[in-house]
PDB file of C-alpha atoms in Angstrom:
ATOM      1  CA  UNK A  55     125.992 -66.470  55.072  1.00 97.00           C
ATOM      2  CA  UNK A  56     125.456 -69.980  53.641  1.00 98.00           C
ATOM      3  CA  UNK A  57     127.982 -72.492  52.211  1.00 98.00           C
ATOM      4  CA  UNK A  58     127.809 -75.411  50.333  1.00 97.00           C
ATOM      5  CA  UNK A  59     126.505 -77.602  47.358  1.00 97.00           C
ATOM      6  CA  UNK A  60     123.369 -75.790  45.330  1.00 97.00           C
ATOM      7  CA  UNK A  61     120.321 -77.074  48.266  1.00 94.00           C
ATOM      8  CA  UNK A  62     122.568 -78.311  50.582  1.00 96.00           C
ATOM      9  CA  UNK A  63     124.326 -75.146  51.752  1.00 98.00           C
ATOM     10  CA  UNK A  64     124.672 -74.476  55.695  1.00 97.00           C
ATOM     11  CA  UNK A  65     124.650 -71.834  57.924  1.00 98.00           C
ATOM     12  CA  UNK A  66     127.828 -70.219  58.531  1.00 98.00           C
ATOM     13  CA  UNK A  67     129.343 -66.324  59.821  1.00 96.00           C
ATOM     14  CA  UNK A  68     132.361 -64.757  58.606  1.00 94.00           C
ATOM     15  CA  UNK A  69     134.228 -63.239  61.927  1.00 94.00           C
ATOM     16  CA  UNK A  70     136.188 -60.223  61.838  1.00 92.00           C
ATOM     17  CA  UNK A  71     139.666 -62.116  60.528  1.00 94.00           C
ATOM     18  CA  UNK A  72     137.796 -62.954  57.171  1.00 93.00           C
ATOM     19  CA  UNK A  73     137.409 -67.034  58.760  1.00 95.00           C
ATOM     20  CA  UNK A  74     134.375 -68.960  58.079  1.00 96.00           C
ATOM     21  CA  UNK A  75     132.986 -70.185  61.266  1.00 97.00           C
ATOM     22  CA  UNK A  76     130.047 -73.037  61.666  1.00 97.00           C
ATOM     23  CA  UNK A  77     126.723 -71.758  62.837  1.00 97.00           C
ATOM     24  CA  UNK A  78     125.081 -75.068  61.974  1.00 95.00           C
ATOM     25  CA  UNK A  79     125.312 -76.433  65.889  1.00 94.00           C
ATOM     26  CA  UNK A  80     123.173 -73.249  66.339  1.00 95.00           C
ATOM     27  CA  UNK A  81     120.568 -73.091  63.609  1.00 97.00           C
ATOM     28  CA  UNK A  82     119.316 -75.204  60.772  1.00 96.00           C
ATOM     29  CA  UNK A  83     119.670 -72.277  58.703  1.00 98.00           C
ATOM     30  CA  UNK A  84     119.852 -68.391  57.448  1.00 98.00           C
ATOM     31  CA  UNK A  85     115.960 -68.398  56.823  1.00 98.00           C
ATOM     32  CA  UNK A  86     112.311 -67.518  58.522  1.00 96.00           C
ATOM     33  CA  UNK A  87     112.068 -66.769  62.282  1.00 95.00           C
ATOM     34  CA  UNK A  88     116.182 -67.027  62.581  1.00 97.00           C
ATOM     35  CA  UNK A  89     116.052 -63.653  60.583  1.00 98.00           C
ATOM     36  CA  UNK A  90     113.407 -61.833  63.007  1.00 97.00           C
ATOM     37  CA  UNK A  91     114.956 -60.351  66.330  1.00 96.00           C
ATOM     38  CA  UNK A  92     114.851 -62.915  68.394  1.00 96.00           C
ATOM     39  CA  UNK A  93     116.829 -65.239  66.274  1.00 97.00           C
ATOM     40  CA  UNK A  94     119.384 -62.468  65.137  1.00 97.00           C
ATOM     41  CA  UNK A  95     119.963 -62.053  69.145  1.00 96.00           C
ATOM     42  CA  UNK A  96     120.929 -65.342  69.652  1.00 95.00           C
ATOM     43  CA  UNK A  97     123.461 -65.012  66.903  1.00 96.00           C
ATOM     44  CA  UNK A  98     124.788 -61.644  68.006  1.00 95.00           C
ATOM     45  CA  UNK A  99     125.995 -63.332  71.220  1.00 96.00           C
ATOM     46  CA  UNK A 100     128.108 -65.717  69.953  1.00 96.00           C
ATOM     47  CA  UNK A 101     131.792 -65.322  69.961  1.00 95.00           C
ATOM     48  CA  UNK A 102     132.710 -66.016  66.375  1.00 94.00           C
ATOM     49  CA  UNK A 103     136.456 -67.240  67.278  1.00 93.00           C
ATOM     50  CA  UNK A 104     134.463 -69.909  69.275  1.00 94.00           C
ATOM     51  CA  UNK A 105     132.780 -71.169  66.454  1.00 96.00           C
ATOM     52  CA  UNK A 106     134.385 -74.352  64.364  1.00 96.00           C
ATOM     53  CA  UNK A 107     136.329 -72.453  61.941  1.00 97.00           C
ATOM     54  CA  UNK A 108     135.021 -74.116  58.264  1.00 96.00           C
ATOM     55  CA  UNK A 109     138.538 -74.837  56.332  1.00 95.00           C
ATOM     56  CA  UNK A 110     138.953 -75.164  52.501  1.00 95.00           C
ATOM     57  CA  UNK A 111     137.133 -73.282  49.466  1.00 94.00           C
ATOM     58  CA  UNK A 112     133.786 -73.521  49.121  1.00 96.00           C
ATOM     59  CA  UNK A 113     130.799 -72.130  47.476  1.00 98.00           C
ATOM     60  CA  UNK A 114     128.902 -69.419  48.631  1.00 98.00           C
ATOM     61  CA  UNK A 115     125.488 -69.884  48.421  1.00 98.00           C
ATOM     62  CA  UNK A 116     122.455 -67.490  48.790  1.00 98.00           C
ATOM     63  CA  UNK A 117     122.530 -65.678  52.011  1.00 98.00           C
ATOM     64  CA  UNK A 118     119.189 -66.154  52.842  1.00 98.00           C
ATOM     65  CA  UNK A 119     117.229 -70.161  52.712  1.00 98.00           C
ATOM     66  CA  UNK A 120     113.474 -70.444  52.072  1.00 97.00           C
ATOM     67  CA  UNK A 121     112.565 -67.272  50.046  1.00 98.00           C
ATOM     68  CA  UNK A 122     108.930 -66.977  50.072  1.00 97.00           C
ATOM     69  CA  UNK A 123     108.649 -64.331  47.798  1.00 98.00           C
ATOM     70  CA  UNK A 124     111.297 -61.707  45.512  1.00 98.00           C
ATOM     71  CA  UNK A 125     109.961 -58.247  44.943  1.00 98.00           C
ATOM     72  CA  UNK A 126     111.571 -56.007  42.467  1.00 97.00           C
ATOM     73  CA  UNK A 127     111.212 -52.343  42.512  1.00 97.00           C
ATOM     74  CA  UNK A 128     111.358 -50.589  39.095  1.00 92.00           C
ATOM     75  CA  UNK A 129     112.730 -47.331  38.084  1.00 90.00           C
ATOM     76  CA  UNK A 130     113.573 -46.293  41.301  1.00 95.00           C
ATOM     77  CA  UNK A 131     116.354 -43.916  40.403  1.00 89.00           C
ATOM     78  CA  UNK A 132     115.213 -41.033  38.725  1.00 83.00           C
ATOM     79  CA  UNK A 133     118.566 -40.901  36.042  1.00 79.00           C
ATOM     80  CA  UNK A 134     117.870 -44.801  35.677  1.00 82.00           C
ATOM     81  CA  UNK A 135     114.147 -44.199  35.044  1.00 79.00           C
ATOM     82  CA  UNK A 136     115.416 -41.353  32.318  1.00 81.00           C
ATOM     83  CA  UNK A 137     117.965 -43.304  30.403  1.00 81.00           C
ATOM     84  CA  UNK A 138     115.824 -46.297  29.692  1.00 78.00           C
ATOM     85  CA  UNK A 139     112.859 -43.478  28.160  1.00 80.00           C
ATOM     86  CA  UNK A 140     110.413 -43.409  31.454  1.00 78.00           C
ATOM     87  CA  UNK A 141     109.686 -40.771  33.881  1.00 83.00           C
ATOM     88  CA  UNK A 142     110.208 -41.297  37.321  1.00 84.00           C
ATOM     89  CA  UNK A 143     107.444 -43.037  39.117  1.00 90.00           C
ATOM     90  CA  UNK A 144     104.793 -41.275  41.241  1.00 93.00           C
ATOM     91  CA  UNK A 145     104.678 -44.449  42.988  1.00 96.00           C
ATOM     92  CA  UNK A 146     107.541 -47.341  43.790  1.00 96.00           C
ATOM     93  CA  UNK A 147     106.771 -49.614  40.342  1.00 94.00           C
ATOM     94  CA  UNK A 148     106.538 -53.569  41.570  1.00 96.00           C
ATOM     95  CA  UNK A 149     107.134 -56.902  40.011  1.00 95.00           C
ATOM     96  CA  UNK A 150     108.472 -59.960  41.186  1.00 95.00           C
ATOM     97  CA  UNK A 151     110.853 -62.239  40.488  1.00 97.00           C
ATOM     98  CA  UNK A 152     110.595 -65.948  40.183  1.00 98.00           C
ATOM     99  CA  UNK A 153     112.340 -67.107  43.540  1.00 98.00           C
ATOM    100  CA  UNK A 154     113.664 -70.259  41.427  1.00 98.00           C
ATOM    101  CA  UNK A 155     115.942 -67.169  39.794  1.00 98.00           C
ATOM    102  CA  UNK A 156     117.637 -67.432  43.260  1.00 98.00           C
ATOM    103  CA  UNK A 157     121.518 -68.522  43.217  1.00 98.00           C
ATOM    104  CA  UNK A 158     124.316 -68.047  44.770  1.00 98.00           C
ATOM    105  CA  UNK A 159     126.773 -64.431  44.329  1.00 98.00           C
ATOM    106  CA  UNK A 160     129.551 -65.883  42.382  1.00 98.00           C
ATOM    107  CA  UNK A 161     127.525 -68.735  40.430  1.00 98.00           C
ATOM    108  CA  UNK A 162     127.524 -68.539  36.665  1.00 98.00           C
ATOM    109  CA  UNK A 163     124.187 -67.128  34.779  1.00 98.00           C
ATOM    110  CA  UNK A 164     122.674 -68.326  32.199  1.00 98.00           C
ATOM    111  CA  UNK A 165     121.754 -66.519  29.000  1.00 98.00           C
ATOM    112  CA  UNK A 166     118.266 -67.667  27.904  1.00 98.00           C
ATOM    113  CA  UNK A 167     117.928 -69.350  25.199  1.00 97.00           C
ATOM    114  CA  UNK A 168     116.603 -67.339  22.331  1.00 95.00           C
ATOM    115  CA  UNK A 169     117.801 -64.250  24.196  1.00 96.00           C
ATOM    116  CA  UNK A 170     119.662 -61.265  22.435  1.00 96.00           C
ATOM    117  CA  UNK A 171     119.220 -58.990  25.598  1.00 98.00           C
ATOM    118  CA  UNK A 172     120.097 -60.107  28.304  1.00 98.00           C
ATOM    119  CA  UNK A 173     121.052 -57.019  30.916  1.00 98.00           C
ATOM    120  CA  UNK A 174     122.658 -56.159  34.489  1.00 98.00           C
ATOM    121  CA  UNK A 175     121.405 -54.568  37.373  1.00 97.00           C
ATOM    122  CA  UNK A 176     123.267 -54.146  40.805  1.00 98.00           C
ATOM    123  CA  UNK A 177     121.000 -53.581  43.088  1.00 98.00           C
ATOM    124  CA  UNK A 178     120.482 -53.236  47.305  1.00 98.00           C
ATOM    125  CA  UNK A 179     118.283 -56.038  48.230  1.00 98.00           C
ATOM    126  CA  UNK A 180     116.379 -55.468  51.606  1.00 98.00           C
ATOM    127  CA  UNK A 181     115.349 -58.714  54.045  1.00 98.00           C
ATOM    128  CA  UNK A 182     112.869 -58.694  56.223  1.00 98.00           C
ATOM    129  CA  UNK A 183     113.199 -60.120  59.857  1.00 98.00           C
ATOM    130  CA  UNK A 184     109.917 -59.887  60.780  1.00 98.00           C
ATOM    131  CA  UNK A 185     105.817 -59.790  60.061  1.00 98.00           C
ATOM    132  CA  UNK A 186     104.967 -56.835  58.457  1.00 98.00           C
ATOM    133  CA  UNK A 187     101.189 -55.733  57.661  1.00 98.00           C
ATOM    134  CA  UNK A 188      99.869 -52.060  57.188  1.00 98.00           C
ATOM    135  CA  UNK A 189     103.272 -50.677  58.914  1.00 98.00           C
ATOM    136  CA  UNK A 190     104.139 -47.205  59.114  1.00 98.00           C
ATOM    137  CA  UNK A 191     107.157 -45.601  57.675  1.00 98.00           C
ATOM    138  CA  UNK A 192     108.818 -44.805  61.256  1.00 98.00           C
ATOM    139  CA  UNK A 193     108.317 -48.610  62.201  1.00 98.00           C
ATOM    140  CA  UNK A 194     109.523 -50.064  58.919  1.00 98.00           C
ATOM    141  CA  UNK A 195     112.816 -50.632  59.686  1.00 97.00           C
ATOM    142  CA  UNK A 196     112.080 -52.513  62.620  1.00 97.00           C
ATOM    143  CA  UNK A 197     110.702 -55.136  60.320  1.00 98.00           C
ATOM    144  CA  UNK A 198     114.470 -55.247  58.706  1.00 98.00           C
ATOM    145  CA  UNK A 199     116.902 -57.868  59.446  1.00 98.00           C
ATOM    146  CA  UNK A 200     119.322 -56.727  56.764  1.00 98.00           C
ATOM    147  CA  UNK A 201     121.033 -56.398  53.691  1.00 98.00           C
ATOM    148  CA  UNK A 202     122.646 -57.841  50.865  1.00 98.00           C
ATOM    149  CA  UNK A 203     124.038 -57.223  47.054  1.00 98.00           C
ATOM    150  CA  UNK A 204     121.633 -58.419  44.502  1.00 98.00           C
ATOM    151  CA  UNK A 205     122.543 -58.707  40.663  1.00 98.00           C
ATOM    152  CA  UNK A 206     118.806 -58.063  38.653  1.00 98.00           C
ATOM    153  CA  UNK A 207     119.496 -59.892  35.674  1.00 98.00           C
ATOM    154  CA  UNK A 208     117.170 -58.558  33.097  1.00 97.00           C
ATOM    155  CA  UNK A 209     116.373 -60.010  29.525  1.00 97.00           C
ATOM    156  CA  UNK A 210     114.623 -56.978  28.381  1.00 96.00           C
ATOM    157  CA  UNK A 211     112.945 -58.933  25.217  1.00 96.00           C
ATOM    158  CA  UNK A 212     111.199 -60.758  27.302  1.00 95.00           C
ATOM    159  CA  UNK A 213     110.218 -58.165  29.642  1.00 93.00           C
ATOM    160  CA  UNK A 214     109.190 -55.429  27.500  1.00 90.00           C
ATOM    161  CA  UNK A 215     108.681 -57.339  23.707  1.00 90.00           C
ATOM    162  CA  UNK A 216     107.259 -60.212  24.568  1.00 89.00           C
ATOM    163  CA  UNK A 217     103.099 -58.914  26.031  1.00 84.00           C
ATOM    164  CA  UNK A 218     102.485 -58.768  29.835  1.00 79.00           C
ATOM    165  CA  UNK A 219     104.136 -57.694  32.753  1.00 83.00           C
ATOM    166  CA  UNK A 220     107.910 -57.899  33.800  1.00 88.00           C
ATOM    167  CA  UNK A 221     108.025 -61.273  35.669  1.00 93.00           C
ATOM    168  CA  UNK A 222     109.115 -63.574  32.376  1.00 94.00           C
ATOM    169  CA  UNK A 223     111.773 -60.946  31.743  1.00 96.00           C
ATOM    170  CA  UNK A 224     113.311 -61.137  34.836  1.00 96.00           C
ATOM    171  CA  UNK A 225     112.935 -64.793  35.856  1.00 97.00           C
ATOM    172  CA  UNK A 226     114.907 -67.302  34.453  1.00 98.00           C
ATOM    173  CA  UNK A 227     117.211 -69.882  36.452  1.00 98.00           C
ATOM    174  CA  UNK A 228     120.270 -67.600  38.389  1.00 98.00           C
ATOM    175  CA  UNK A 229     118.542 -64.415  37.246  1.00 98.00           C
ATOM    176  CA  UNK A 230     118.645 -64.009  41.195  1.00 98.00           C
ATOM    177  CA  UNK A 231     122.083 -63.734  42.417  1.00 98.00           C
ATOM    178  CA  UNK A 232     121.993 -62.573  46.288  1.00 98.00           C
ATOM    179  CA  UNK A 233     124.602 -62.450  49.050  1.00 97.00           C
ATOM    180  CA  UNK A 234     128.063 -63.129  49.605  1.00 98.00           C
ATOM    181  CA  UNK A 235     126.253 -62.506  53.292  1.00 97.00           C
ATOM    182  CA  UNK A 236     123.441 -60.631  54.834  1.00 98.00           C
ATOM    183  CA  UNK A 237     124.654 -57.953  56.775  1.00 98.00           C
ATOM    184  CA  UNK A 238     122.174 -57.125  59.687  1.00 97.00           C
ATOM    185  CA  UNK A 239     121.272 -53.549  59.877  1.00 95.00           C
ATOM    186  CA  UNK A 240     123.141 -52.828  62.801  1.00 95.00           C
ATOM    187  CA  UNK A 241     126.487 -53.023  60.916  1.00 95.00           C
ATOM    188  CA  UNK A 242     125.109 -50.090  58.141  1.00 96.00           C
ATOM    189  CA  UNK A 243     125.154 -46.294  59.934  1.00 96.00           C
ATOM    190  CA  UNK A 244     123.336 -45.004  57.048  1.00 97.00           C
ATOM    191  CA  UNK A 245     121.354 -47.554  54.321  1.00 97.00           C
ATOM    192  CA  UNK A 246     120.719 -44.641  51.962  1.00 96.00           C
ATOM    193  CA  UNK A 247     124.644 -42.970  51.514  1.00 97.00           C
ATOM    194  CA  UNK A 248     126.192 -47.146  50.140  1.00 97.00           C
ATOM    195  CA  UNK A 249     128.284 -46.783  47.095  1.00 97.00           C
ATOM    196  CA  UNK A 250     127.201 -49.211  44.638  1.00 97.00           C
ATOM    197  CA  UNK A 251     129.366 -50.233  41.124  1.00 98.00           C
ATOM    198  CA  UNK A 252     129.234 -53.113  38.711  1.00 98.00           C
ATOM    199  CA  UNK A 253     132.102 -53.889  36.011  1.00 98.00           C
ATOM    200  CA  UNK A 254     131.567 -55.988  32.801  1.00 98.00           C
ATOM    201  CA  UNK A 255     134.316 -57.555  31.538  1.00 98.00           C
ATOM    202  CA  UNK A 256     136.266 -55.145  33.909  1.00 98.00           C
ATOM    203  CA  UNK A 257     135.031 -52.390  32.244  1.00 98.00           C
ATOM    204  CA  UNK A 258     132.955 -49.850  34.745  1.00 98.00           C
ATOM    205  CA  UNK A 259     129.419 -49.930  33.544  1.00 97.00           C
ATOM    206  CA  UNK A 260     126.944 -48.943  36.946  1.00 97.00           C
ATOM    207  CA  UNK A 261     128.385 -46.403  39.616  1.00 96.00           C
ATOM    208  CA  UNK A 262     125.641 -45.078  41.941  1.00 95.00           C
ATOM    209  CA  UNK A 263     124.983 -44.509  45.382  1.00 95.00           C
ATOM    210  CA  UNK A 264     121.512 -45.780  47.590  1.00 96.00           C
ATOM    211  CA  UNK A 265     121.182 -41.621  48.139  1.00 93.00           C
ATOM    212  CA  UNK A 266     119.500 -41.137  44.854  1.00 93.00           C
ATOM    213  CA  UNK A 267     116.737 -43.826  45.374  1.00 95.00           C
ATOM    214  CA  UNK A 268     113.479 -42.105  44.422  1.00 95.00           C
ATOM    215  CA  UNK A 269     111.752 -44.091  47.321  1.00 97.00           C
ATOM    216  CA  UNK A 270     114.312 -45.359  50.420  1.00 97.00           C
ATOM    217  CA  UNK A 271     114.341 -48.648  52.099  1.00 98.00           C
ATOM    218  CA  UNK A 272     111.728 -47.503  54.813  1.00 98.00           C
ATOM    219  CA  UNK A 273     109.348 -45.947  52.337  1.00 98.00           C
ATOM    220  CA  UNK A 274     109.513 -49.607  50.265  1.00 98.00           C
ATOM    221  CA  UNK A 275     109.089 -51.542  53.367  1.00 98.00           C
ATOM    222  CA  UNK A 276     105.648 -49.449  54.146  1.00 98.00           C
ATOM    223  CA  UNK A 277     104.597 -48.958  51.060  1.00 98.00           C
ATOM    224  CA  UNK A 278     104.526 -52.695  50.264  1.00 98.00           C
ATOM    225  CA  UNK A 279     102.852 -53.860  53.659  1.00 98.00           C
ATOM    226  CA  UNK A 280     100.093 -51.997  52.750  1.00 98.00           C
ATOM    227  CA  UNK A 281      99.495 -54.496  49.886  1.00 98.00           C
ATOM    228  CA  UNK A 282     100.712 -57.932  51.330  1.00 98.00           C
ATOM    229  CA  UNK A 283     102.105 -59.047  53.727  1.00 98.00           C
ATOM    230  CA  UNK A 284     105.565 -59.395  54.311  1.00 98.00           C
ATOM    231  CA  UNK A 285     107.066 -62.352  55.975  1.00 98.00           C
ATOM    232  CA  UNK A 286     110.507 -62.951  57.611  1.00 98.00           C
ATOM    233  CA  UNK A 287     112.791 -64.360  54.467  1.00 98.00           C
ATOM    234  CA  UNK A 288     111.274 -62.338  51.822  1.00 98.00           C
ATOM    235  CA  UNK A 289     113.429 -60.332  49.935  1.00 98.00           C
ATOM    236  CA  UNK A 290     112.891 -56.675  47.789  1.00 98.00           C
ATOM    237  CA  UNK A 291     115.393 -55.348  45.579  1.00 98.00           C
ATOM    238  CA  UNK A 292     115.078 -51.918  45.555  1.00 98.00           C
ATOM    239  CA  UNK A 293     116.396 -50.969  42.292  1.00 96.00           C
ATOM    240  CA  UNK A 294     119.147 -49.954  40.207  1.00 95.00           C
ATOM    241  CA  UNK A 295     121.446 -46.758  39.285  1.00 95.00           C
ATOM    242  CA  UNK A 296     121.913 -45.499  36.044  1.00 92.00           C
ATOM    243  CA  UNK A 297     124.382 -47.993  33.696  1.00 95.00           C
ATOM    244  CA  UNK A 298     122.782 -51.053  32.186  1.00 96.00           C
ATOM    245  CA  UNK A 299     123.125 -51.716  28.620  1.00 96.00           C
ATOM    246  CA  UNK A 300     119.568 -51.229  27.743  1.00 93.00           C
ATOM    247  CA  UNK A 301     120.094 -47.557  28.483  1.00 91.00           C
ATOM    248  CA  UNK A 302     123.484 -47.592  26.186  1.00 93.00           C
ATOM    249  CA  UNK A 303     123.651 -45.748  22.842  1.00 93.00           C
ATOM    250  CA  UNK A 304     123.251 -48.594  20.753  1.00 96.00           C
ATOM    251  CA  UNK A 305     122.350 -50.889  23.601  1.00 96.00           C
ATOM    252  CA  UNK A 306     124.938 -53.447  24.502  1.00 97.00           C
ATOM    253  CA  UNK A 307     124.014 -56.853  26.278  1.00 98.00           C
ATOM    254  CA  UNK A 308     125.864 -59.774  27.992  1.00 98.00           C
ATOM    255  CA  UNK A 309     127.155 -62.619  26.174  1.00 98.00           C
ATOM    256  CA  UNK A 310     128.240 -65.595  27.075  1.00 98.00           C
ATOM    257  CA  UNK A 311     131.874 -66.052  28.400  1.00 98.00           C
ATOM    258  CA  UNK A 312     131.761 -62.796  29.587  1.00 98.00           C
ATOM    259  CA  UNK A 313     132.662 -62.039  33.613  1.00 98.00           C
ATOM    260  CA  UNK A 314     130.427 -59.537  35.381  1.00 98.00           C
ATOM    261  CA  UNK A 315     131.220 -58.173  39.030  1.00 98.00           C
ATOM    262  CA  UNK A 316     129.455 -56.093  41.085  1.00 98.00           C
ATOM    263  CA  UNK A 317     129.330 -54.999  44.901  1.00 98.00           C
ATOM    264  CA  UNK A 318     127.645 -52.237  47.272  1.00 98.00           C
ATOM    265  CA  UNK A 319     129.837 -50.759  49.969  1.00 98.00           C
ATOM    266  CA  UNK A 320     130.071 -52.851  53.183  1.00 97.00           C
ATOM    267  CA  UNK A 321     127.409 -55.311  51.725  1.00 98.00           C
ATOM    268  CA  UNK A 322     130.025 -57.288  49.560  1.00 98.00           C
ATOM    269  CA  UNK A 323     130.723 -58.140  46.192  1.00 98.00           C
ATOM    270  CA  UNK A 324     129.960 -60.696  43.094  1.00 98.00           C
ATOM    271  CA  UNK A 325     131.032 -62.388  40.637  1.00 98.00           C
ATOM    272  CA  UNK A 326     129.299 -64.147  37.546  1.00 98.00           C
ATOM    273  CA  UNK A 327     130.597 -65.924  34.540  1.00 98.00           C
ATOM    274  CA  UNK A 328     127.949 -66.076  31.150  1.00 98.00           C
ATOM    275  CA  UNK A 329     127.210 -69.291  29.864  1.00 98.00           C
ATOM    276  CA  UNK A 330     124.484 -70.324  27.333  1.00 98.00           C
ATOM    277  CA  UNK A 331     121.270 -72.056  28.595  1.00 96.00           C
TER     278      UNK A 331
END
């Protein structure tokens, strides 16, 4: 995980009493080659009770440093796809996100200005550890380092009213809200049987599970390398259960003052507070 002031957050691992401990004599931070194998073996050596235990409250920033780029998968769970009027894909549906939508898990998010729709999404977000170019489906996981909890903010206006693709939709500042921590793959038996839930207001609006993903994490991973390249650092969220207020009857959206939280078994959870741009 990373701690700290918004772009001056440092390395840090939470050990198995709940401590923060201080990976920062060990590397500069939670981003590029210290997420491919190498790097995450040097980690998984250390004794966490030997690390400088970090005192105090702090903020938890986003678990991963230096994202070079955010893909989004759309409608990839068939009752999701339903509820907001599409058909399931034939194909895993991509867009990115701006990586300047990138903040920290419990940060507050800002409602756009001009926006009457803005929307949720908790989603799986998938990091890779390592090069990956034209890879097969039975590699694809080795290309993994982990996983985290992503909230897809959404202002569907923008991303369906407004001409275009997606992208200006699902862009703005803290539209990105990733960690508490990455969890490395190891820790997960099975990446497609995670519980997933997300509460507005305390109110239960998103319960799902990463079994009914039209396309799973190693199906992503390949399909995507076969049309860039991905690069240790780069993160795809891999889409969202059924839930969000677009797919309501009316439609309900966030306002601000309003408290979401979220969270994906053994990945974590988050918390967000609405405030006006």
């Amino acid at each position: 995980m990373r701690i700290g002031p918004v772009r001056q957050e440092r390395p840090a691992m939470l050990d198995g009493a709940g401590k923060l401990r201080d990976l920062s004599g060990y590397v500069e931070d939670i981003a590029g080659n210290v997420l491919g194998p190498a790097g995450l073996a040097k980690l998984a050596v250390l004794d966490p009770v030997q690390l400088p235990e970090i005192t105090g409250t702090h903020r938890i920033g986003p678990c991963v440093g230096s994202v070079g780029k955010f893909i989004c998968i759309g409608l990839n769970y068939a009752d999701h796809a339903r509820e907001t009027g599409k058909e399931p894909p034939d194909e895993p549906v991509i867009f990115a996100k701006a990586v300047s939508a990138i903040c920290g898990p419990n940060d507050d998010v800002e409602i756009p200005r001009g926006s009457e729709k803005t929307d949720w999404e908790v989603e799986m977000g998938v990091v890779i550890g390592s090069r990956a170019k034209y890879v097969s489906e039975a590699e694809a996981l080795d290309h993994v380092a982990g996983y985290c909890v992503i909230n897809d903010l959404s202002e569907r206006a923008f991303q369906s009213e407004r001409g275009g693709q997606w992208t200006k939709g699902k862009s703005h500042d803290t539209f990105g809200p990733i960690g508490p921590w990455l969890v490395t793959k190891d820790e997960i038996d099975d990446i497609q049987a995670l519980d997933m839930w997300l509460n507005v207001d305390g109110e239960r609006r998103q319960t799902g599970n990463t079994r009914t993903m039209i396309f799973g994490v190693a199906s992503l991973v390949s399909y995507l390398s076969q049309f860039m390249t991905l690069l240790p650092g780069d993160i795809i969220s891999s889409g969202t259960p059924p839930g969000v207020g677009l797919g309501m009857k009316p439609p309900v959206y966030l306002r601000a003052g309003q408290v979401v939280t979220l969270g994906i078994e053994g990945l974590g959870t988050q918390r967000q507070k609405m405030v006006q741009a």
